Structures are given as structure tokens and as C-alpha cells.
Coordinates of C-alpha atoms in Angstrom, one line a residue:
M1 CA 3.2 23.0 -2.7
L2 CA -1.3 21.8 -1.7
Q3 CA -3.4 24.5 -1.0
R4 CA -5.9 22.0 -1.0
K5 CA -6.1 20.7 3.2
S6 CA -4.4 17.9 3.4
C7 CA -1.3 15.1 4.8
E8 CA 0.1 12.3 4.9
C9 CA 2.1 12.8 1.4
E10 CA 3.9 9.5 -0.8
M11 CA 5.6 9.8 -2.8
A12 CA 7.4 7.8 -5.2
E13 CA 10.3 8.1 -8.5
I14 CA 8.6 8.2 -11.9
I15 CA 10.5 7.3 -15.0
D16 CA 8.7 8.3 -18.4
H17 CA 9.7 6.1 -21.5
E18 CA 12.6 9.4 -21.9
G19 CA 14.3 8.6 -19.4
S20 CA 12.9 11.8 -17.7
S21 CA 12.9 11.5 -14.1
H22 CA 9.2 12.8 -12.3
L23 CA 8.4 12.8 -8.3
Y24 CA 5.4 11.2 -7.2
C25 CA 3.3 13.2 -4.3
N26 CA -0.1 11.5 -3.5
A27 CA -1.6 12.3 -0.3
R28 CA -4.2 11.6 2.7
H29 CA -7.9 14.1 1.1
R30 CA -10.8 14.3 2.0
G31 CA -13.2 12.7 -0.2
H32 CA -10.9 11.4 -2.8
R33 CA -6.8 11.3 -2.8
V34 CA -4.6 14.2 -4.6
E35 CA -2.2 14.2 -6.1
A36 CA 0.7 16.5 -7.5
L37 CA 3.9 15.7 -10.0
S38 CA 7.7 18.1 -9.6
E39 CA 9.8 18.2 -12.1
S40 CA 12.3 19.7 -10.1
S41 CA 12.9 16.4 -7.3
G42 CA 10.9 18.2 -4.9
V43 CA 11.5 21.3 -5.6
Y44 CA 8.6 22.5 -6.9
F45 CA 5.2 21.4 -7.5
D46 CA 2.7 21.5 -10.0
K47 CA -1.4 22.3 -8.9
P48 CA -2.9 19.2 -7.5
R49 CA -5.8 17.1 -8.6
L50 CA -8.2 15.6 -7.3
A51 CA -8.0 11.5 -8.7
P52 CA -11.4 11.0 -8.9
R53 CA -10.9 7.0 -8.8
L54 CA -8.9 6.9 -5.7
V55 CA -12.1 7.4 -2.5
E56 CA -11.4 8.5 0.8
P57 CA -13.4 6.7 3.7
C58 CA -15.5 9.2 5.6
H59 CA -14.3 11.5 8.6
G60 CA -11.2 12.9 7.3
G61 CA -10.3 9.7 5.2
C62 CA -7.0 7.1 6.0
Q63 CA -3.4 7.3 5.3
G64 CA -2.5 5.1 1.5
S65 CA 0.8 3.8 1.0
V66 CA 2.6 4.2 -2.8
I67 CA 5.5 2.7 -4.6
G68 CA 6.7 2.3 -7.9
F69 CA 8.4 -0.2 -9.3
P70 CA 9.8 -1.6 -13.3
A71 CA 7.1 -1.1 -15.4
P72 CA 7.2 -4.8 -17.9
E73 CA 6.0 -3.3 -20.5
Q74 CA 7.9 0.1 -22.0
D75 CA 4.8 2.4 -22.8
T76 CA 7.0 3.3 -19.9
Q77 CA 9.9 2.3 -17.3
T78 CA 7.8 2.8 -14.3
W79 CA 4.0 1.8 -13.1
L80 CA 2.7 2.6 -9.0
L81 CA 0.8 0.0 -7.2
F82 CA -1.2 1.9 -3.9
T83 CA -2.8 -0.1 -0.9
H84 CA -6.3 2.2 0.6
P85 CA -9.6 1.4 1.9
T86 CA -11.7 0.9 -0.6
N87 CA -15.3 2.2 1.0
K88 CA -16.4 5.1 0.7
R89 CA -17.8 5.3 4.1
T90 CA -15.4 3.8 6.5
R91 CA -11.8 1.7 6.7
K92 CA -13.3 -1.2 4.9
D93 CA -12.0 -3.0 2.3
L94 CA -8.1 -2.3 0.9
G95 CA -7.7 -2.6 -1.7
V96 CA -4.6 -2.7 -4.8
Y97 CA -4.8 0.0 -7.0
L98 CA -2.6 -0.6 -10.1
N99 CA -1.9 2.7 -11.9
R100 CA 0.0 2.0 -15.8
S101 CA 0.0 5.4 -16.9
P102 CA 1.1 7.3 -13.5
L103 CA 1.8 10.3 -15.4
H104 CA -2.3 10.7 -15.5
T105 CA -4.5 10.9 -12.9
S106 CA -7.4 8.6 -15.5
G107 CA -4.8 5.6 -15.6
W108 CA -5.8 4.3 -11.9
D109 CA -7.3 0.4 -12.1
R110 CA -10.1 -0.6 -10.3
P111 CA -8.7 -1.6 -7.2
W112 CA -7.8 -5.5 -6.0
I113 CA -9.5 -6.2 -3.0
V114 CA -6.2 -8.2 -0.5
H115 CA -8.4 -7.3 2.7
S116 CA -12.6 -7.8 2.8
G117 CA -12.9 -6.4 6.2
P118 CA -12.0 -3.2 8.2
S119 CA -8.5 -2.3 7.0
G120 CA -7.3 0.8 8.3
Y121 CA -2.9 2.3 7.8
S122 CA -0.9 0.1 5.5
D123 CA 2.8 0.3 3.9
L124 CA 4.0 -1.2 0.9
A125 CA 7.6 -2.9 -0.4
Y126 CA 8.8 -3.9 -3.1
I127 CA 11.1 -6.8 -3.6
E128 CA 13.5 -7.0 -7.3
D129 CA 14.9 -10.7 -5.9
T130 CA 11.7 -12.3 -6.1
E131 CA 9.7 -9.7 -8.0
H132 CA 6.3 -10.0 -5.6
F133 CA 5.2 -6.7 -3.7
A134 CA 4.8 -7.1 0.4
C135 CA 2.6 -5.4 2.9
L136 CA 1.9 -4.7 6.2
M137 CA -1.6 -3.7 7.2
E138 CA -3.8 -2.7 9.3
C139 CA -7.0 -5.0 9.6
G140 CA -9.9 -7.1 11.7
E141 CA -12.9 -9.0 11.9
N142 CA -14.5 -5.9 13.6
S143 CA -11.7 -2.7 13.6
E144 CA -9.4 -2.2 11.6
L145 CA -7.2 -1.6 15.1
E146 CA -7.4 -6.0 15.6
Q147 CA -4.3 -7.0 14.0
I148 CA -0.8 -6.5 11.5
A149 CA -1.5 -8.6 8.3
F150 CA 1.1 -8.8 5.9
V151 CA 0.9 -10.4 2.5
S152 CA 3.5 -10.7 -0.2
F153 CA 1.8 -11.1 -4.0
P154 CA 2.8 -11.5 -7.7
L155 CA 1.7 -8.5 -10.1
S156 CA 0.1 -10.2 -11.6
D157 CA -2.2 -11.4 -9.1
V158 CA -2.6 -7.4 -9.6
M159 CA -3.8 -7.8 -13.0
Q160 CA -5.9 -10.7 -13.1
T161 CA -9.5 -10.3 -14.4
V162 CA -12.0 -8.8 -12.2
D163 CA -15.3 -9.4 -11.1
E164 CA -18.5 -7.2 -13.3
K165 CA -18.4 -6.1 -9.3
G166 CA -13.9 -4.9 -10.2
N167 CA -12.9 -7.1 -6.9
T168 CA -11.1 -10.4 -6.9
F169 CA -10.3 -11.7 -3.7
Y170 CA -7.8 -14.7 -2.7
E171 CA -7.7 -14.4 1.1
E172 CA -9.1 -17.8 1.2
N173 CA -5.7 -19.4 -0.5
A174 CA -3.4 -16.8 1.3
M175 CA -0.7 -19.3 3.3
Q176 CA -0.8 -18.2 7.2
V177 CA 2.6 -17.1 7.9
I178 CA 4.2 -17.7 11.4
L179 CA 7.0 -15.6 12.2
P180 CA 10.9 -15.6 12.7
S181 CA 11.8 -16.1 16.4
T182 CA 14.1 -13.3 15.9
F183 CA 11.8 -10.3 14.3
R184 CA 8.3 -10.7 16.8
F185 CA 10.4 -8.2 19.3
M186 CA 10.6 -5.8 15.7
V187 CA 6.4 -7.0 15.2
Q188 CA 5.9 -6.5 18.6
G189 CA 6.7 -2.9 18.8
L190 CA 5.6 -1.7 15.6
S191 CA 2.1 -3.0 16.8
Y192 CA 1.8 -0.6 19.4
L193 CA 3.3 1.8 17.6
A194 CA 0.6 1.9 14.4
G195 CA -1.6 1.0 17.5
T196 CA -0.8 4.5 20.4
R197 CA 1.9 6.8 18.5
R198 CA 1.8 7.2 15.1
D199 CA 2.4 10.0 14.7
Q200 CA 5.3 10.3 15.9
F201 CA 6.6 6.9 13.9
N202 CA 8.0 6.9 10.9
D203 CA 7.7 3.1 10.0
N204 CA 9.3 2.7 6.2
V205 CA 13.7 1.5 7.8
I206 CA 11.7 -0.6 10.0
V207 CA 9.0 -1.7 8.2
K208 CA 10.6 -2.6 4.9
C209 CA 13.1 -4.0 7.2
L210 CA 11.1 -6.1 8.3
L211 CA 9.4 -7.3 5.1
Q212 CA 12.4 -7.8 3.2
N213 CA 13.3 -10.1 5.0
I214 CA 10.1 -12.0 5.7
V215 CA 10.3 -12.1 1.3
V216 CA 13.5 -13.5 1.8
Q217 CA 12.5 -16.8 4.1
T218 CA 9.9 -17.9 1.8
Q219 CA 10.3 -16.6 -1.8
N220 CA 9.1 -19.8 -2.7
T221 CA 5.0 -18.8 -2.5
S222 CA 4.1 -17.1 -4.1
S223 CA 0.5 -15.5 -2.5
M224 CA 0.9 -16.0 1.8
Q225 CA -0.6 -13.9 5.1
M226 CA 0.7 -13.6 7.9
C227 CA -1.9 -11.9 10.8
V228 CA 0.0 -10.7 14.3
Q229 CA -2.7 -10.1 16.8
Y230 CA -2.4 -6.8 19.0
G231 CA -2.5 -7.5 23.1
N232 CA -1.0 -10.7 23.2
N233 CA 2.1 -13.2 22.7
N234 CA 0.7 -15.7 20.4
Y235 CA 2.0 -13.8 16.3
S236 CA 1.3 -16.1 13.7

């Protein structure tokens, strides 16, 4: 499929304004992400293209997460959201990118920064009942492997006015959320696997189950963040 050297592909379905389905692929690559579309439900993909606005950090890039969701406007039925470190040199400053024209590589907006500092792998989920997005991300003060943080936010936060650099921050207003005891074992396992056995860990089922339950219990909160420290039993 992809002639360019790439890995850690993410897929999302795009429904255009005519109701036709397209399978979107976003993959890790040196320098910039690569994208490809399939009109045959994944049997064949077109030639991959570099996404100039989705930069990769040096030394091989980083994993990113993409998700499709119902568009609030009628030009297309699906928009895309993508999370990934935004720094070109190192894994730093995790950003949320919005694409309102997902069939075009130039459709990506400037990133909205959800963590200023070291950051790495992430996983997105869309919570339909609350119309919020949920994200688990590796982050920290000195290394992206210090903790796994959970953040929930509405689309309006991503679409809010950005500063002259294209960045907006809300960490100061984020509320710390303590995990319910029933989910602590899941997060402890997730922390271990993400830090040591990521290559063998299919996180989608566990992560999205975790995100769904956390958001259900905190659905009245517009934006929130919780952190899970590695190597100890303190999960607040």
C-alpha cells in the first residue's frame, strides 16, 4: 500500500457530503505524517501523500491518534481530529489538530496544545452522549514517560481563537480527576504496557473502555485532566 517507509497507521472513516464512504489512513513517517485514502473499504489505497502541516519529531517520529466524528456543519458529514507532538525536534507539546475538509491534506488547522512539555503516544475517543473528546497521553515535566494523563474537552475548545503562534492553552483551568478504584488496575496495567511492551499492546479496547467510563462519571465537566504516575500506587 504505502511505498514510503511508514508505521503505526491510524484509520478513520470519512463520510462526504454525498454520503459516500472513504477510509482514511494516517501513518508515522520521517519529517511529516503520510496520508492515504481508499474508496474500496481498504482493499486498495491511493498513492500516499505527505501532510505538510503534520510534522514529526526527529529520530523517527512518534505515534499519533486520529478519529472521525459527526461534523457540526453540512459541507461534509465527517471531520477529523488528530493528536500528536507538535515540536519538530523532539517529542514535546502535544497538540490537537482539526481537519474540516478531511479529503484534503491542506485541511488541517494549526494545533491546539493540550500539554506544554514532553509528550509522546496518545489515544483519542469521541463520546457521543456528551459530545466531548477524551484523550490518554504520555507526558511529564522532564520525560514523556513520567505519567499517563487523561484529558476531556469539547470541540468548541479546539475551535476557539488561537494566539499569534497558533497555540492556545487550558492546562491552568484543567481539573484533576481521581480514577474510580474499579479502574485503577486497568490503568496500572496500561501504564506498564505503554512503558515497556508497547509493541505488543493493542490498546484500543482497554483505552476506549476506560475513556467511556471516566467521561460518563464526569459528564458535567467541560474540561478535565487526571494523571497516572508510573512506578507507584498514587493515581491522582
